[in-house]
Amino acid sequence: MDLFAHWQPLYVLAWLIACGIGALRDRRWLLCLPLLALPWFTASPKAPRSEGPPDLVMAVANVNIRQRDPAALLAWLQHQPADIVVLTELSPDYADPLARRSYGGFAHRALHPLVSPPGLGILSDRPLHDVRLVEDRLGALRMEAGLDIDGHRVRFVAAHPKPPMATRKYRARDKLMRELAVSATNEPMIVAGDLNATPWSSALLGADMRALRRTTGGAPTYPSEGAGVFGIGIDHVLVSSGFAQTGAERGPDIGSDHLPVRVGLRWQGE
């Protein structure tokens, strides 16, 4: 059932078409049009918006395990710079040419490329403190580090839980997100990556998830075909209550089956 919850934008389009067809025979169908707003009311909450300049610009890119050329990603980052970039599905075939290109000029990095989708990486202009890699019992990885933002130490988590295509994977994804949300009630936190969850997924919904809020919208990021028009938004940046977002956008096609996202964050204090 969680998989069916992902496709809210397509349900809106289907309902709009149904109301239009129904109204041709009976205008009372137009009374159903307000239901088109339901996805915006039922999505997980977003972080507040700030008009000030960002203290940190985050980017998330699933680079696809089969891709080998980071040129498109680096060209985008040169045009739209970011302070920190999270790479998911990072393979050795992608990491090697990235190294030959001096990691796009990022001074700090923590890379764990694999020949399978759990590979992860972080590129950063800022020092990463106490980096550690954590693996769950299904083999999904997350990478944790400390960041200094506006004089505060922030816990940064790059994550890529398994897609919820089986009960055990669904439970592992939701368990991870709730554990991070509990920690976010006690410390400043940023969670970024391909979370395999949309704004309507159980992984991001519920009273116990209020400590982590989305800075990304519901715009589709996967699959990237057709500019993601018929896709779902599963690449996210989540923040604890001390942060606001100054703007969020999807990036261009970088040769992956995902579109990247880029978000500006501003520290406002707990």
PDB file of N, CA and C in Angstrom, residues 30-31 118 121 153 245:
ATOM      1  N   LEU A  30     -18.137  19.011 -11.105  1.00  0.00           N
ATOM      2  CA  LEU A  30     -17.230  20.126 -10.789  1.00  0.00           C
ATOM      3  C   LEU A  30     -17.104  20.345  -9.292  1.00  0.00           C
ATOM      4  N   LEU A  31     -18.092  19.885  -8.512  1.00  0.00           N
ATOM      5  CA  LEU A  31     -18.014  19.995  -7.055  1.00  0.00           C
ATOM      6  C   LEU A  31     -16.893  19.134  -6.493  1.00  0.00           C
ATOM      7  N   PRO A 118      24.303   0.110  -2.986  1.00  0.00           N
ATOM      8  CA  PRO A 118      24.507   0.808  -1.709  1.00  0.00           C
ATOM      9  C   PRO A 118      25.695   1.772  -1.645  1.00  0.00           C
ATOM     10  N   GLY A 121      28.735   8.402  -1.193  1.00  0.00           N
ATOM     11  CA  GLY A 121      29.835   9.353  -1.151  1.00  0.00           C
ATOM     12  C   GLY A 121      29.363  10.731  -0.728  1.00  0.00           C
ATOM     13  N   ARG A 153      27.674  22.492  15.988  1.00  0.00           N
ATOM     14  CA  ARG A 153      27.993  21.188  15.434  1.00  0.00           C
ATOM     15  C   ARG A 153      26.692  20.488  15.041  1.00  0.00           C
ATOM     16  N   GLN A 245      14.570  26.590   4.921  1.00  0.00           N
ATOM     17  CA  GLN A 245      15.089  26.459   3.554  1.00  0.00           C
ATOM     18  C   GLN A 245      14.925  27.773   2.820  1.00  0.00           C
TER      19      GLN A 245
END
